[in-house]
mmCIF file with all atom_site columns, C-alpha atoms in Angstrom:
data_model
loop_
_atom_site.group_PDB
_atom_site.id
_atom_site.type_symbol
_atom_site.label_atom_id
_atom_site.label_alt_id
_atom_site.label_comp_id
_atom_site.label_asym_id
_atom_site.label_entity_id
_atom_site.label_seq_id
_atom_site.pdbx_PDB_ins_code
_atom_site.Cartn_x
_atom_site.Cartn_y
_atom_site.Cartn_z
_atom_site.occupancy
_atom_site.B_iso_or_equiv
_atom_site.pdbx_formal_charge
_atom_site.auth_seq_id
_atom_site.auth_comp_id
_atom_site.auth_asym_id
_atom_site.auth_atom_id
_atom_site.pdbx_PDB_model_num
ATOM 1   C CA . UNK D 1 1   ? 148.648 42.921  58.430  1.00 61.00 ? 19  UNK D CA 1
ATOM 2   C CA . UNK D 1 2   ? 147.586 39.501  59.296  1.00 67.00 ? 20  UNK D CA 1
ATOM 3   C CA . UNK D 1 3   ? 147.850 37.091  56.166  1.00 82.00 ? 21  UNK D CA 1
ATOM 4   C CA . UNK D 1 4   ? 144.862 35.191  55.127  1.00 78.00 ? 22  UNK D CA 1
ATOM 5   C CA . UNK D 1 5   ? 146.215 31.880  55.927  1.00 78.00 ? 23  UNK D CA 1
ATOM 6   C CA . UNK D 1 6   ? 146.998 32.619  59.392  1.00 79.00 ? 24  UNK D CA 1
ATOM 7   C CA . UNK D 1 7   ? 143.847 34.194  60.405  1.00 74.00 ? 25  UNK D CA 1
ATOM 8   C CA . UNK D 1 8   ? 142.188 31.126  58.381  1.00 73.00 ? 26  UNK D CA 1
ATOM 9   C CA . UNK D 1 9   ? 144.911 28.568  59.963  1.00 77.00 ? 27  UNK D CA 1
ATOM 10  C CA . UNK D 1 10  ? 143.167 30.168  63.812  1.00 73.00 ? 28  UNK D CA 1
ATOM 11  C CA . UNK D 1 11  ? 139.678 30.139  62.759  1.00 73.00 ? 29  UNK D CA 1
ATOM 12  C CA . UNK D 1 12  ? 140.178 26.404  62.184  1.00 78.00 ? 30  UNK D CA 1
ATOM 13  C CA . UNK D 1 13  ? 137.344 24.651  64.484  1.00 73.00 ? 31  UNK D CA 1
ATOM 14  C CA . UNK D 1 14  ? 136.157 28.022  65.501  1.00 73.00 ? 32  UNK D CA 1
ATOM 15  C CA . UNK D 1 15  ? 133.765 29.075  63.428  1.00 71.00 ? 33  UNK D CA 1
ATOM 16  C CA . UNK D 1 16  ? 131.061 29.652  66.377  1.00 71.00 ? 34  UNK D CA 1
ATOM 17  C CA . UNK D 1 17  ? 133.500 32.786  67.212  1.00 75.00 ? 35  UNK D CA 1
ATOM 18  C CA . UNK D 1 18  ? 132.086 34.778  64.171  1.00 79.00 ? 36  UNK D CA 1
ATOM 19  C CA . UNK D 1 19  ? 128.631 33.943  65.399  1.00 81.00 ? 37  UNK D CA 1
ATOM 20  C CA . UNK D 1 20  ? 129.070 35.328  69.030  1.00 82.00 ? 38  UNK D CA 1
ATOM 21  C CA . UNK D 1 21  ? 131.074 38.632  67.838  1.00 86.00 ? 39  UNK D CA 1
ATOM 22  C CA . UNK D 1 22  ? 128.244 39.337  65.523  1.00 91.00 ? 40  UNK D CA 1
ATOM 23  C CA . UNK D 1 23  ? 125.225 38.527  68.428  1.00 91.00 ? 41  UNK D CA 1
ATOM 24  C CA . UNK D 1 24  ? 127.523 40.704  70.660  1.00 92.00 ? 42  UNK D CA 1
ATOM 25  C CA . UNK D 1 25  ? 127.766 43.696  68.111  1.00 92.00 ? 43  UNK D CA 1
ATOM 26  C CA . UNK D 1 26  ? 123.695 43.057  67.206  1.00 91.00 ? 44  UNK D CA 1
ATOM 27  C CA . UNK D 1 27  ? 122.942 42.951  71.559  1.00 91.00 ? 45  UNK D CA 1
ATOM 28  C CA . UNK D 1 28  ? 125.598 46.249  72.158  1.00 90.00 ? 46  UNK D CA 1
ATOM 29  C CA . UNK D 1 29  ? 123.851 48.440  69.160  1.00 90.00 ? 47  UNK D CA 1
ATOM 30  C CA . UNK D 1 30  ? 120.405 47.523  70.616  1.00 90.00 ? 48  UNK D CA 1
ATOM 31  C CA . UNK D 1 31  ? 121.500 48.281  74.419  1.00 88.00 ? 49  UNK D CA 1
ATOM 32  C CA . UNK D 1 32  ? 122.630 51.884  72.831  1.00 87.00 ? 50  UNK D CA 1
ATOM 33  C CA . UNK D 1 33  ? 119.138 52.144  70.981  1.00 87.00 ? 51  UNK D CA 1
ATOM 34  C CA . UNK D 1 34  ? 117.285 50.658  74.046  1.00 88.00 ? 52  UNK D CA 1
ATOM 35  C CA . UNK D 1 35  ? 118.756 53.793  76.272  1.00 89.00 ? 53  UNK D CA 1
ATOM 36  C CA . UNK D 1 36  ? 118.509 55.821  73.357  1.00 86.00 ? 54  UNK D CA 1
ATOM 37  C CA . UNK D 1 37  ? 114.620 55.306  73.715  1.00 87.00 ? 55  UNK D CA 1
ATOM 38  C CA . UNK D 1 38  ? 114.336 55.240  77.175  1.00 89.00 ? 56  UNK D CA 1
ATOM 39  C CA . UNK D 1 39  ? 115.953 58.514  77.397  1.00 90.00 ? 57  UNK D CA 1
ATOM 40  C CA . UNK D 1 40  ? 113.377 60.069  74.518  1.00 91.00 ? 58  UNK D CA 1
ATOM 41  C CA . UNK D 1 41  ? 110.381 58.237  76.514  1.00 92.00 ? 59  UNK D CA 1
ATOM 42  C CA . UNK D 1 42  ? 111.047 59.895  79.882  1.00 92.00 ? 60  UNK D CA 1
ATOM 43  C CA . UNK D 1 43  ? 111.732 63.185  78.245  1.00 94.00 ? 61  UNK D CA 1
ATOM 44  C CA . UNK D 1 44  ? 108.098 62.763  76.913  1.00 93.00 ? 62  UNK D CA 1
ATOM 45  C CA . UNK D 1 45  ? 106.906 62.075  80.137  1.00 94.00 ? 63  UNK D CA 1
ATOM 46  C CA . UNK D 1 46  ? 108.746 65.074  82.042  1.00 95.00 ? 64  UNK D CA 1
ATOM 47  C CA . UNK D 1 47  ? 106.801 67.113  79.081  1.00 95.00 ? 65  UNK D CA 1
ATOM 48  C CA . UNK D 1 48  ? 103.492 65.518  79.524  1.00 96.00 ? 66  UNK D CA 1
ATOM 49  C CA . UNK D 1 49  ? 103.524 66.076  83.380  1.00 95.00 ? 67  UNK D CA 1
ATOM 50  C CA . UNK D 1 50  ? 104.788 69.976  82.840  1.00 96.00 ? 68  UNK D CA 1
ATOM 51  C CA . UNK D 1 51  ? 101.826 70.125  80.234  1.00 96.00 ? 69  UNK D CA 1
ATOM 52  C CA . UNK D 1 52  ? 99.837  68.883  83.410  1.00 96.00 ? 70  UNK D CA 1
ATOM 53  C CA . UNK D 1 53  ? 100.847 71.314  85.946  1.00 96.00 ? 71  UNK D CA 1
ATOM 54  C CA . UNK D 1 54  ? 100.691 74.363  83.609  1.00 96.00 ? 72  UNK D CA 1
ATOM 55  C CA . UNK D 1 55  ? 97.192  73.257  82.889  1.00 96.00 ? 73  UNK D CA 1
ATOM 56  C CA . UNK D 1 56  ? 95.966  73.074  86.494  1.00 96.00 ? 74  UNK D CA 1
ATOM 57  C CA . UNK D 1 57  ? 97.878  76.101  86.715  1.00 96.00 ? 75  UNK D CA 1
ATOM 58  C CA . UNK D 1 58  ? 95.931  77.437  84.301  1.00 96.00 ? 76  UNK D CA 1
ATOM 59  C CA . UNK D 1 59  ? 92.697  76.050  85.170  1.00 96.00 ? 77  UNK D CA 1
ATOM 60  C CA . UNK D 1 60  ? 92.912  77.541  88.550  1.00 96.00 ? 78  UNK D CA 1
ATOM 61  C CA . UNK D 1 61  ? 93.385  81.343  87.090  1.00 95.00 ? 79  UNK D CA 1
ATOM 62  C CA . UNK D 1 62  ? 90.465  80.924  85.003  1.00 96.00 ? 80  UNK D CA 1
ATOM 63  C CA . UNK D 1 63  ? 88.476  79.793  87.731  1.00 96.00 ? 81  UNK D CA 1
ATOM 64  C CA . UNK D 1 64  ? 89.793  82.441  90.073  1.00 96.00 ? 82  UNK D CA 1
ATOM 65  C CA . UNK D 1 65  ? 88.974  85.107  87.037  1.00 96.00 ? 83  UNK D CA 1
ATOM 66  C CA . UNK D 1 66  ? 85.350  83.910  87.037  1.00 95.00 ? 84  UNK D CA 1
ATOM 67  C CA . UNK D 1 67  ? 85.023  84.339  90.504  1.00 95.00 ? 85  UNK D CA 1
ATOM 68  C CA . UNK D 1 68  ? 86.379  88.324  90.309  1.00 95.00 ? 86  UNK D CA 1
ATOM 69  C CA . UNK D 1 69  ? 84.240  88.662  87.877  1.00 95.00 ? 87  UNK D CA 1
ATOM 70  C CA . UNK D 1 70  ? 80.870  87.040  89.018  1.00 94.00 ? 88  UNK D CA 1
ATOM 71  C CA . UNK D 1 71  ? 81.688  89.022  92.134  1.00 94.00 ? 89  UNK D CA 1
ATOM 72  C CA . UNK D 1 72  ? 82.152  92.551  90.016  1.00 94.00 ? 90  UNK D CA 1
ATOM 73  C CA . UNK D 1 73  ? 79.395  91.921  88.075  1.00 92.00 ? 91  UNK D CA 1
ATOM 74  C CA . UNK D 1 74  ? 77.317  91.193  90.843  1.00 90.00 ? 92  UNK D CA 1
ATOM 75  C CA . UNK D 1 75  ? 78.364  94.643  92.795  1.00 89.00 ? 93  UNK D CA 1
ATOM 76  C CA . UNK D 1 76  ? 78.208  96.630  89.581  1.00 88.00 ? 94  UNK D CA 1
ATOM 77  C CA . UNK D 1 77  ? 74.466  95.028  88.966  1.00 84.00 ? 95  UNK D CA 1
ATOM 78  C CA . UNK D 1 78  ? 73.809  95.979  92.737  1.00 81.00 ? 96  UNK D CA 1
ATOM 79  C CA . UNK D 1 79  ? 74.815  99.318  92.626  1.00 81.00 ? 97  UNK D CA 1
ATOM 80  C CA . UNK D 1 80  ? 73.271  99.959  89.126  1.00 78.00 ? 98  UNK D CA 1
ATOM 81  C CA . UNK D 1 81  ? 69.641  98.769  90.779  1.00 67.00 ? 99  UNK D CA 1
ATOM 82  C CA . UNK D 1 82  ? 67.421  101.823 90.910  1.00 69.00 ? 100 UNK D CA 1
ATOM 83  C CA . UNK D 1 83  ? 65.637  102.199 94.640  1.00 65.00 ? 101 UNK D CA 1
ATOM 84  C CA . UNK D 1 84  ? 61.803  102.052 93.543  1.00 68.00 ? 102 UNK D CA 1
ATOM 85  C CA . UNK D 1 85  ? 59.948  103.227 96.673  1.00 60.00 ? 103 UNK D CA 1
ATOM 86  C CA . UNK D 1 86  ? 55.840  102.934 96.266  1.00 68.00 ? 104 UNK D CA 1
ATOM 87  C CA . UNK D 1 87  ? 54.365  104.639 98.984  1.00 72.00 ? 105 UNK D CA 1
ATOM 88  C CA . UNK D 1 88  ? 54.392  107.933 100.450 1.00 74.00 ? 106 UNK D CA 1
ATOM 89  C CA . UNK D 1 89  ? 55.281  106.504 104.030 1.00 76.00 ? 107 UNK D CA 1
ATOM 90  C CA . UNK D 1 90  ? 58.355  104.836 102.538 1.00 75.00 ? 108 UNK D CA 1
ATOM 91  C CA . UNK D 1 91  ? 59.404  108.235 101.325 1.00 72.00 ? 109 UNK D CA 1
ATOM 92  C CA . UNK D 1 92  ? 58.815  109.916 104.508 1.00 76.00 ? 110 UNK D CA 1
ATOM 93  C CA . UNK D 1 93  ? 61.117  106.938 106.418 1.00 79.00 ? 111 UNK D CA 1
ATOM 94  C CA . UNK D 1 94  ? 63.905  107.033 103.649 1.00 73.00 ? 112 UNK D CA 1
ATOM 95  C CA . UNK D 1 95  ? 64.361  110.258 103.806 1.00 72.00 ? 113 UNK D CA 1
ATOM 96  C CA . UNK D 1 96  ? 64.838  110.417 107.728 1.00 78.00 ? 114 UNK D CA 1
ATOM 97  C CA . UNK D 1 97  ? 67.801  108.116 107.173 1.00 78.00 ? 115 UNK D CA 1
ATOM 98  C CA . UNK D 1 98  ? 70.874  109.886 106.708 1.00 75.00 ? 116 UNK D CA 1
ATOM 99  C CA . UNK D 1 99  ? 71.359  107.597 103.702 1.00 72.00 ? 117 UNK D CA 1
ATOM 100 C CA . UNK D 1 100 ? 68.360  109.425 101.755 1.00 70.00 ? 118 UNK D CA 1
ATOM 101 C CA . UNK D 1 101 ? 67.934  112.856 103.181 1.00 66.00 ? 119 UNK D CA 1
ATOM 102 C CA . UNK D 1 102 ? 70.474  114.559 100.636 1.00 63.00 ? 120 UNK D CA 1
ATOM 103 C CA . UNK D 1 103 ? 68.774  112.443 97.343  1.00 63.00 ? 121 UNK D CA 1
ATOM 104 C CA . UNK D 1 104 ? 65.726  112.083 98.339  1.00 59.00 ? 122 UNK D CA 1
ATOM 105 C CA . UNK D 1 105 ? 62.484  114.275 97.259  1.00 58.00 ? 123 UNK D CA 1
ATOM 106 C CA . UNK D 1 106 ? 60.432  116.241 99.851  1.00 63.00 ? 124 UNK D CA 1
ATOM 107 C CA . UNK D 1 107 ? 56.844  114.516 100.202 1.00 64.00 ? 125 UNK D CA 1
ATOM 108 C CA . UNK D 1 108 ? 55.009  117.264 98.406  1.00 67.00 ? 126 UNK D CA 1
ATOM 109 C CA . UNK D 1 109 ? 57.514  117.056 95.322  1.00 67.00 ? 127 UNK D CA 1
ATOM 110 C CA . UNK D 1 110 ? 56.396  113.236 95.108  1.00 68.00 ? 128 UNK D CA 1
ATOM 111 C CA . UNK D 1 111 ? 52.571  114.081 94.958  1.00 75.00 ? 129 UNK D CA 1
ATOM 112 C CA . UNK D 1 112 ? 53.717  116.638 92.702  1.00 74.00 ? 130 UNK D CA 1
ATOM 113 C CA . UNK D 1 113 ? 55.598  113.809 90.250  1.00 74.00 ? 131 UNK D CA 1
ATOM 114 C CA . UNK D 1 114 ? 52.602  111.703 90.752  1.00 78.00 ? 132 UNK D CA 1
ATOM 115 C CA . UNK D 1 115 ? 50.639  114.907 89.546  1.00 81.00 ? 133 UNK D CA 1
ATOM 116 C CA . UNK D 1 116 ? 52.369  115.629 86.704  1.00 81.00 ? 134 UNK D CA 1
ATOM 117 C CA . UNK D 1 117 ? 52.528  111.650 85.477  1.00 80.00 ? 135 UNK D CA 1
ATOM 118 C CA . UNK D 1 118 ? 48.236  112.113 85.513  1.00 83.00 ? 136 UNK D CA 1
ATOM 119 C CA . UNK D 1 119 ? 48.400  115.644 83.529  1.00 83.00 ? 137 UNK D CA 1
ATOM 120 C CA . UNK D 1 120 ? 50.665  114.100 80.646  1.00 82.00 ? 138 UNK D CA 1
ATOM 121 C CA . UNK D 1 121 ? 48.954  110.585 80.329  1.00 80.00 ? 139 UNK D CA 1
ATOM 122 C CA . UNK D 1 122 ? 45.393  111.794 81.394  1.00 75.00 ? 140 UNK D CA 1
ATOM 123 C CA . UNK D 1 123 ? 43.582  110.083 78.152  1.00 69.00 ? 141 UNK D CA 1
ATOM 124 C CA . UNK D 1 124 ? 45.139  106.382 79.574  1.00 60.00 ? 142 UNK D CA 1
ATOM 125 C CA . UNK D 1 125 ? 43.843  104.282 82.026  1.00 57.00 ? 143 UNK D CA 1
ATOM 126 C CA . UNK D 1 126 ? 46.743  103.955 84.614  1.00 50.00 ? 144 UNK D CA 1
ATOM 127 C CA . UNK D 1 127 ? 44.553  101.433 86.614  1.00 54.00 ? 145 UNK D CA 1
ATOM 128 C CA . UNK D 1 128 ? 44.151  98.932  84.337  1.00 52.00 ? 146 UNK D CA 1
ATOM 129 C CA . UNK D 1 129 ? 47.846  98.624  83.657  1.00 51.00 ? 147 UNK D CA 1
ATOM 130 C CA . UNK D 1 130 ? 48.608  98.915  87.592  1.00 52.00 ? 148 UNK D CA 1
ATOM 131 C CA . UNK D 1 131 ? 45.655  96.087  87.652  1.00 51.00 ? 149 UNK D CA 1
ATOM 132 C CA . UNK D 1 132 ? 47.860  94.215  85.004  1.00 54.00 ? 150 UNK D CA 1
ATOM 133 C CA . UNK D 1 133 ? 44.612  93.939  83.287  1.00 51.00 ? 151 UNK D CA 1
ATOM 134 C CA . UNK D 1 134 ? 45.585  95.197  79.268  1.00 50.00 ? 152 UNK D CA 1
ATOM 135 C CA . UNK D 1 135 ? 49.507  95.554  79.896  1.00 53.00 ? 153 UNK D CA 1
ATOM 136 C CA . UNK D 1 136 ? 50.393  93.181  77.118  1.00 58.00 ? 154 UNK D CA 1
ATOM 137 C CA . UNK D 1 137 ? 47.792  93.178  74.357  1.00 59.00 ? 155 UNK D CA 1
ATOM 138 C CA . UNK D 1 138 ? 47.008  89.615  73.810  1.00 56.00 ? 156 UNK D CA 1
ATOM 139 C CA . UNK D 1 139 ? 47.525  88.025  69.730  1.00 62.00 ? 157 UNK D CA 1
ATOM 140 C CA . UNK D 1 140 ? 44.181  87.060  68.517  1.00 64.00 ? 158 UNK D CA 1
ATOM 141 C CA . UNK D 1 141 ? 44.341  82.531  68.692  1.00 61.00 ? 159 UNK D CA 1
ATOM 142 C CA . UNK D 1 142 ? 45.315  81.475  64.741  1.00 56.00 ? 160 UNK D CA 1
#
């Protein structure tokens, strides 16, 4: 062990030395806090730019899911659209195609549809609702 008066006889005029050491211990425990930091700040950025690229991952699945399903929804709607044919003519050319001769009705059975509509609703008037006129009752004005 150094004695007291020897380490005080050395220190004699060199007081400043005490000074330094402790500056050089303050400036060393901040470099090791400065990395310490820097290395917790780019780990936060290296998270923040994963977060990033899952959400644009993410993003893009969703938006690739919306466009299966617009395009499902817009063949199931498509197919579940019922074929409304008006006239007897359209019948007649339908059912030549090969698409409607197996589910297609014969002319006659048509008129014979038609027929039986008029027997069951005989008391209405069908014109005036194919007219448009008295298809909706109107509300009385308040």
């Amino acid at each position: 062990m150094i004695p007291l008066g020897a380490a005080l006889d050395f220190m004699r005029g060199k007081w400043w030395l005490l000074g330094v050491g402790a500056a050089l211990i303050f400036a060393l425990i901040q470099w090791g806090n400065a990395r310490h930091w820097e290395k917790r700040y780019l780990q936060q950025v290296a998270l923040i730019e994963r977060a990033k690229v899952a959400a644009a991952e993410q993003y893009a699945a969703n938006e690739k899911r919306l466009a299966e399903a617009t395009a499902d929804y817009a063949a199931r709607a498509a197919a579940a659209e019922p074929i409304i044919l008006h006239s007897r003519e359209t019948v007649t050319r339908y059912a030549e195609t090969p698409a409607g001769a197996a589910p297609c009705l014969a002319t006659d059975r048509v008129d014979g549809v038609r027929r039986d509509r008029e027997a069951l609703f005989a008391g209405d008037d069908t014109s005036a609702a194919e007219r448009g006129a008295g298809a909706v009752q109107a509300l009385p004005a308040p």
